[in-house]
Amino acid sequence: MPISDMQRLSPSMFIGVRGKGIISFGSGQPDLPPPKEVLSCAADYDDFKYGLIAGQTDLREGLAHEFRKFNASKDDFVVTNGASEALDLTFRAIGNPKDKILLHAPYYYSYKPLIELNHMTPLFVKTDKGKIDIDDFADKAHEAKAVLINSPSNPTGRIQEIKTLKRIEKITHDLGIPLVSDEVYKDLIYERENYMLSGSHVVTINSFSKTFAMCGARVGYLYSNDRSIVDKAIELKTHASMNTNVLAQRMAYYALKTPKEFVESQVKIWKSRRDIIYEGMCKLGLDVWKPEGAFYILPKVKSPRDFVWNMFKKHKVITYLGEWFGAKDRVRFSYALDAGKIEEGLKKVETYLSGR
């Protein structure tokens, strides 16, 4: 591959790319439609004045109801421009330059840049097939200002064991350090019920993007019982972006009213697609970990940069480099596309691997 092409490879090269014949296993956005309640609420909305920085009251009250088993109140939430802003505000609220943030690799590709943009340092815990080594975690947690956990994981689709999550809760609580839990895929688990990290030291990050297929609406939130974190996030957001889009917040409020059958039906679809792509990759002889949630799979391939570039240029198939996620010998596939496209894409992967 020419060096200029190697330099061009980045997520921005593929995000939003569409076209005739293109099969995209790239960007992780659902191809399924949002709930009808979300679409129907927008037609007669006419209040476009500035909104509350923390988020519209009815949406935060709705979120508090969702978190009622934790005795949440509306004042524990800050509604943000997607989960990405929630993460950024949280890092800025809890950390200082040169602080270390402990996280597990492979990781979502924005984590490391967000940490470094805030002049902090990522510290990585050992993992085995995407699962956290809890002994290594216990050793390294003493060095960290905060911990970041993502389960189910983007890019692996792996979920952490409940006993591991409970140990992480206790270790961080005993050390008195914030535990940031990225729960964006919490509703998309195939193997068991989600175990949600909780406690006065926990900051939960979530969005409406994945569960309700609302990526472009850009509505996320952070939830914390620590009022100092919430207040600091609101102060920062006041000067960084002001209120989150008020129409999008209205749509998010109506998404909360969606019957649970909507999510259940979506999970069945994701699971069936997971089975197709996982079994297909196993038949191709790829080293791959079985996803347990979300909609990503991370196979090991020879020469990942050549694979990503040539699959796109020669076969019109978009995939993401594993090195963007801290997995240099792997490539990420998002299976957020219909079963027929997944099967067609796998055939093209087979063609590439066979050298045809």
Coordinates of C-alpha atoms in Angstrom, one line a residue:
M1 CA 0.0 0.0 0.0
P2 CA 1.4 3.5 -0.9
I3 CA 2.4 5.5 2.2
S4 CA -0.1 8.2 1.3
D5 CA -3.0 5.7 1.4
M6 CA -1.8 4.4 4.8
Q7 CA -1.8 7.9 6.2
R8 CA -5.3 8.5 4.9
L9 CA -6.8 5.6 6.9
S10 CA -8.8 7.1 9.7
P11 CA -12.4 6.8 11.0
S12 CA -13.3 10.1 9.4
M13 CA -12.5 8.6 6.0
F14 CA -15.4 6.2 6.4
I15 CA -18.0 7.8 8.7
G16 CA -21.1 8.6 6.7
V17 CA -19.8 7.1 3.4
R18 CA -22.6 5.7 1.3
G19 CA -23.0 4.7 -2.3
K20 CA -24.0 2.1 -4.8
G21 CA -22.6 -1.3 -4.0
I22 CA -20.9 -0.3 -0.7
I23 CA -21.3 -2.6 2.2
S24 CA -20.4 -0.9 5.4
F25 CA -19.3 -2.8 8.5
G26 CA -17.9 0.5 9.7
S27 CA -19.8 3.1 11.7
G28 CA -21.7 1.6 14.6
Q29 CA -25.2 3.1 14.1
P30 CA -28.3 0.9 13.9
D31 CA -29.9 0.5 10.5
L32 CA -33.2 -0.2 12.2
P33 CA -35.8 2.6 12.5
P34 CA -36.4 4.5 15.7
P35 CA -39.7 4.0 17.6
K36 CA -42.7 5.5 16.0
E37 CA -43.3 7.6 19.1
V38 CA -40.1 9.4 18.4
L39 CA -41.1 10.4 14.9
S40 CA -44.6 11.4 15.7
C41 CA -43.7 13.9 18.4
A42 CA -41.7 16.2 16.1
A43 CA -44.4 17.4 13.7
D44 CA -46.1 20.0 16.0
Y45 CA -43.1 21.0 18.1
D46 CA -42.6 24.8 18.0
D47 CA -40.6 25.9 21.1
F48 CA -37.0 26.6 20.0
K49 CA -35.9 29.0 22.7
Y50 CA -32.8 28.2 24.7
G51 CA -33.3 25.3 27.0
L52 CA -31.9 24.5 30.5
I53 CA -28.2 23.7 30.4
A54 CA -28.8 20.5 32.5
G55 CA -31.5 19.4 30.1
Q56 CA -35.2 19.8 29.8
T57 CA -37.1 19.0 33.0
D58 CA -39.5 16.4 31.6
L59 CA -36.6 14.4 30.1
R60 CA -34.6 14.4 33.3
E61 CA -37.7 13.4 35.3
G62 CA -38.2 10.6 32.8
L63 CA -34.6 9.5 33.2
A64 CA -35.0 9.6 37.0
H65 CA -37.9 7.3 36.7
E66 CA -35.8 4.9 34.6
F67 CA -33.2 5.0 37.4
R68 CA -35.7 4.8 40.2
K69 CA -34.2 1.7 41.8
F70 CA -31.2 3.9 42.6
N71 CA -33.4 6.6 44.1
A72 CA -32.3 9.0 41.3
S73 CA -33.7 12.5 41.0
K74 CA -33.8 14.8 38.0
D75 CA -31.0 16.8 39.5
D76 CA -28.6 13.8 39.1
F77 CA -28.6 14.1 35.3
V78 CA -27.0 16.3 32.7
V79 CA -28.4 15.9 29.1
T80 CA -25.6 16.2 26.6
N81 CA -24.8 16.2 22.9
G82 CA -24.4 12.5 22.7
A83 CA -22.5 10.2 25.0
S84 CA -19.2 11.7 23.7
E85 CA -19.9 15.1 25.3
A86 CA -21.0 13.4 28.5
L87 CA -17.6 11.6 28.6
D88 CA -15.7 14.8 27.9
L89 CA -17.5 16.8 30.5
T90 CA -17.0 14.0 33.0
F91 CA -13.2 13.7 32.4
R92 CA -12.9 17.5 32.8
A93 CA -15.0 17.5 35.9
I94 CA -13.1 14.8 37.7
G95 CA -9.5 15.1 36.5
N96 CA -6.5 17.3 36.3
P97 CA -3.5 17.4 33.9
K98 CA -1.2 14.4 34.3
D99 CA -3.9 12.3 36.1
K100 CA -4.2 8.7 35.0
I101 CA -7.4 7.1 33.8
L102 CA -7.5 3.3 34.0
L103 CA -9.4 1.6 31.2
H104 CA -9.5 -1.7 29.4
A105 CA -8.3 -2.4 25.8
P106 CA -9.6 -2.9 23.2
Y107 CA -11.5 0.3 23.8
Y108 CA -13.8 2.7 21.9
Y109 CA -11.6 4.8 19.7
S110 CA -12.5 8.2 21.2
Y111 CA -11.6 7.3 24.8
K112 CA -7.8 7.7 24.4
P113 CA -8.1 11.1 22.5
L114 CA -10.6 12.4 25.0
I115 CA -8.4 11.5 27.9
E116 CA -5.3 13.0 26.2
L117 CA -7.1 16.2 25.0
N118 CA -7.8 16.8 28.7
H119 CA -4.0 16.4 29.4
M120 CA -4.5 13.2 31.2
T121 CA -2.9 9.8 30.6
P122 CA -4.6 6.5 29.7
L123 CA -3.5 3.5 31.8
F124 CA -4.4 0.1 30.5
V125 CA -5.5 -3.0 32.5
K126 CA -4.6 -6.5 31.2
T127 CA -7.4 -8.3 29.4
D128 CA -7.9 -11.8 28.0
K129 CA -10.2 -12.1 25.0
G130 CA -11.7 -8.8 26.0
K131 CA -12.2 -9.8 29.7
I132 CA -10.6 -7.8 32.5
D133 CA -7.8 -9.3 34.6
I134 CA -9.2 -8.3 38.0
D135 CA -5.9 -8.9 39.8
D136 CA -4.1 -6.5 37.4
F137 CA -7.0 -4.1 37.8
A138 CA -6.6 -4.2 41.6
D139 CA -2.9 -3.4 41.3
K140 CA -3.2 -0.6 38.8
A141 CA -6.3 1.1 40.3
H142 CA -4.0 2.6 43.0
E143 CA -2.3 4.7 40.3
A144 CA -5.5 6.0 38.8
K145 CA -7.5 9.2 39.4
A146 CA -10.5 7.4 37.9
V147 CA -11.6 4.2 36.1
L148 CA -13.5 3.9 32.8
I149 CA -15.5 0.7 32.1
N150 CA -17.4 -0.2 28.9
S151 CA -19.6 -3.3 29.1
P152 CA -20.9 -4.4 26.6
S153 CA -17.8 -3.2 24.7
N154 CA -17.3 -1.3 21.6
P155 CA -15.3 -2.8 19.7
T156 CA -15.4 -6.4 21.0
G157 CA -19.1 -7.0 21.9
R158 CA -17.8 -8.7 25.1
I159 CA -19.4 -8.2 28.5
Q160 CA -17.6 -8.3 31.8
E161 CA -18.5 -11.0 34.3
I162 CA -20.9 -9.8 37.1
K163 CA -18.4 -10.9 39.7
T164 CA -15.7 -8.8 38.0
L165 CA -18.0 -5.7 37.9
K166 CA -18.8 -6.1 41.6
R167 CA -15.1 -6.3 42.4
I168 CA -14.5 -3.2 40.4
E169 CA -17.3 -1.4 42.3
K170 CA -15.8 -2.3 45.6
I171 CA -12.1 -1.6 44.7
T172 CA -12.9 1.9 43.3
H173 CA -15.3 2.6 46.3
D174 CA -12.6 1.6 48.8
L175 CA -10.0 3.8 47.0
G176 CA -12.4 6.7 46.8
I177 CA -12.0 7.2 43.0
P178 CA -14.7 7.8 40.4
L179 CA -15.9 4.9 38.4
V180 CA -17.1 6.0 35.0
S181 CA -19.4 3.4 33.4
D182 CA -20.1 3.7 29.6
E183 CA -23.5 2.0 29.4
V184 CA -24.4 2.9 25.8
Y185 CA -25.0 -0.7 24.9
K186 CA -26.6 -1.8 28.2
D187 CA -29.9 -2.8 26.6
L188 CA -28.3 -4.8 23.8
I189 CA -27.1 -7.9 25.7
Y190 CA -27.7 -11.5 24.4
E191 CA -26.3 -13.7 27.2
R192 CA -27.7 -12.3 30.5
E193 CA -29.4 -9.4 32.1
N194 CA -27.3 -6.2 32.3
Y195 CA -25.5 -5.6 35.6
M196 CA -25.4 -1.8 36.0
L197 CA -22.5 -0.4 38.1
S198 CA -23.8 1.8 40.8
G199 CA -22.8 3.7 43.9
S200 CA -22.1 7.3 45.0
H201 CA -18.8 7.2 43.2
V202 CA -20.2 6.0 39.9
V203 CA -20.8 8.2 36.9
T204 CA -23.0 6.6 34.3
I205 CA -22.7 7.6 30.7
N206 CA -25.5 6.7 28.2
S207 CA -27.3 7.9 25.1
F208 CA -30.4 7.3 23.0
S209 CA -28.3 6.5 20.0
K210 CA -28.1 2.7 20.1
T211 CA -31.1 1.5 22.0
F212 CA -33.5 3.7 20.1
A213 CA -31.6 4.1 16.8
M214 CA -31.2 7.9 17.3
C215 CA -27.5 8.4 16.5
G216 CA -28.0 11.6 14.5
A217 CA -30.2 13.2 17.2
R218 CA -27.1 13.4 19.4
V219 CA -28.8 13.0 22.8
G220 CA -26.8 11.5 25.7
Y221 CA -26.5 12.1 29.4
L222 CA -24.4 11.6 32.5
Y223 CA -25.9 10.4 35.8
S224 CA -24.2 10.8 39.1
N225 CA -25.2 11.1 42.8
D226 CA -22.1 13.2 43.3
R227 CA -23.5 16.8 43.1
S228 CA -20.1 18.3 42.7
I229 CA -19.5 16.3 39.4
V230 CA -23.0 17.3 38.1
D231 CA -22.5 20.9 39.0
K232 CA -19.1 21.1 37.4
A233 CA -20.4 19.4 34.2
I234 CA -23.2 22.0 34.0
E235 CA -20.7 24.8 34.5
L236 CA -18.5 23.5 31.7
K237 CA -21.3 22.8 29.3
T238 CA -22.6 26.4 29.8
H239 CA -19.5 27.7 28.1
A240 CA -18.8 24.8 25.7
S241 CA -22.2 24.1 24.1
M242 CA -25.1 25.5 26.2
N243 CA -28.2 23.4 26.0
T244 CA -28.6 20.2 24.0
N245 CA -30.9 20.4 21.0
V246 CA -34.4 20.9 22.4
L247 CA -36.3 19.1 19.7
A248 CA -33.9 16.1 20.0
Q249 CA -34.5 16.1 23.8
R250 CA -38.3 16.0 23.1
M251 CA -37.7 13.0 20.9
A252 CA -35.6 11.4 23.6
Y253 CA -38.4 12.0 26.1
Y254 CA -40.9 10.2 23.9
A255 CA -38.3 7.4 23.3
L256 CA -38.5 6.7 27.1
K257 CA -42.3 6.0 26.6
T258 CA -41.6 3.2 24.1
P259 CA -43.0 -0.2 25.1
K260 CA -40.3 -2.6 26.3
E261 CA -41.3 -4.9 23.4
F262 CA -39.6 -2.5 21.0
V263 CA -36.2 -3.1 22.6
E264 CA -36.8 -6.8 23.0
S265 CA -37.6 -7.2 19.3
Q266 CA -34.4 -5.3 18.4
V267 CA -32.3 -7.5 20.6
K268 CA -33.6 -10.6 18.8
I269 CA -32.6 -9.1 15.5
W270 CA -29.1 -8.2 16.7
K271 CA -28.6 -11.6 18.2
S272 CA -29.6 -13.3 14.9
R273 CA -27.2 -11.1 13.0
R274 CA -24.5 -11.8 15.6
D275 CA -24.9 -15.5 14.9
I276 CA -24.6 -15.1 11.2
I277 CA -21.4 -13.1 11.3
Y278 CA -19.8 -15.0 14.1
E279 CA -20.5 -18.4 12.5
G280 CA -19.4 -17.1 9.1
M281 CA -16.1 -15.8 10.5
C282 CA -15.5 -19.1 12.3
K283 CA -16.0 -20.9 9.0
L284 CA -13.5 -18.6 7.3
G285 CA -11.0 -19.7 10.0
L286 CA -10.6 -16.3 11.6
D287 CA -9.5 -15.9 15.2
V288 CA -12.5 -14.2 16.7
W289 CA -14.2 -13.7 20.1
K290 CA -17.9 -14.3 20.3
P291 CA -19.8 -11.1 20.9
E292 CA -22.2 -11.1 23.9
G293 CA -23.8 -7.7 23.4
A294 CA -23.7 -4.5 21.3
F295 CA -23.2 -5.2 17.5
Y296 CA -19.4 -5.5 16.9
I297 CA -17.0 -8.3 16.3
L298 CA -13.2 -8.0 16.2
P299 CA -11.5 -10.7 14.1
K300 CA -7.7 -11.1 13.9
V301 CA -6.4 -10.7 10.3
K302 CA -3.0 -10.7 8.6
S303 CA -1.8 -7.1 7.7
P304 CA -4.9 -5.2 9.0
R305 CA -4.0 -2.0 7.1
D306 CA -3.9 -3.8 3.8
F307 CA -7.1 -5.6 4.7
V308 CA -9.0 -2.5 5.4
W309 CA -7.7 -0.5 2.4
N310 CA -8.1 -3.3 -0.1
M311 CA -11.5 -4.4 1.1
F312 CA -12.7 -0.9 0.6
K313 CA -11.0 -0.1 -2.7
K314 CA -11.3 -3.5 -4.4
H315 CA -14.5 -4.9 -2.8
K316 CA -16.4 -1.8 -1.6
V317 CA -16.5 -3.2 1.9
I318 CA -15.9 -0.8 4.8
T319 CA -14.2 -2.1 8.0
Y320 CA -12.3 -0.3 10.8
L321 CA -8.7 -0.7 11.8
G322 CA -8.3 -2.5 15.1
E323 CA -5.4 -0.2 16.0
W324 CA -7.9 2.7 16.3
F325 CA -9.3 0.6 19.2
G326 CA -6.0 -0.5 20.8
A327 CA -6.0 -3.9 18.9
K328 CA -3.3 -3.7 16.3
D329 CA -3.7 -7.2 14.8
R330 CA -7.5 -7.0 14.4
V331 CA -10.2 -5.3 12.4
R332 CA -13.6 -4.2 13.7
F333 CA -16.8 -5.1 11.9
S334 CA -20.1 -3.5 12.9
Y335 CA -23.0 -5.8 12.0
A336 CA -25.6 -3.0 12.1
L337 CA -26.9 -4.0 8.6
D338 CA -29.4 -6.5 7.4
A339 CA -28.6 -10.2 7.2
G340 CA -28.4 -10.3 3.4
K341 CA -25.7 -7.6 3.4
I342 CA -23.8 -9.4 6.2
E343 CA -23.8 -12.6 4.1
E344 CA -22.7 -10.7 1.0
G345 CA -20.0 -9.0 2.9
L346 CA -18.7 -12.3 4.3
K347 CA -18.5 -13.7 0.7
K348 CA -16.3 -10.7 -0.2
V349 CA -14.1 -11.3 2.8
E350 CA -13.7 -14.9 1.7
T351 CA -12.8 -13.7 -1.8
Y352 CA -10.1 -11.4 -0.4
L353 CA -8.7 -14.0 2.0
S354 CA -8.4 -16.6 -0.8
G355 CA -6.5 -14.1 -2.9
R356 CA -9.0 -14.1 -5.7

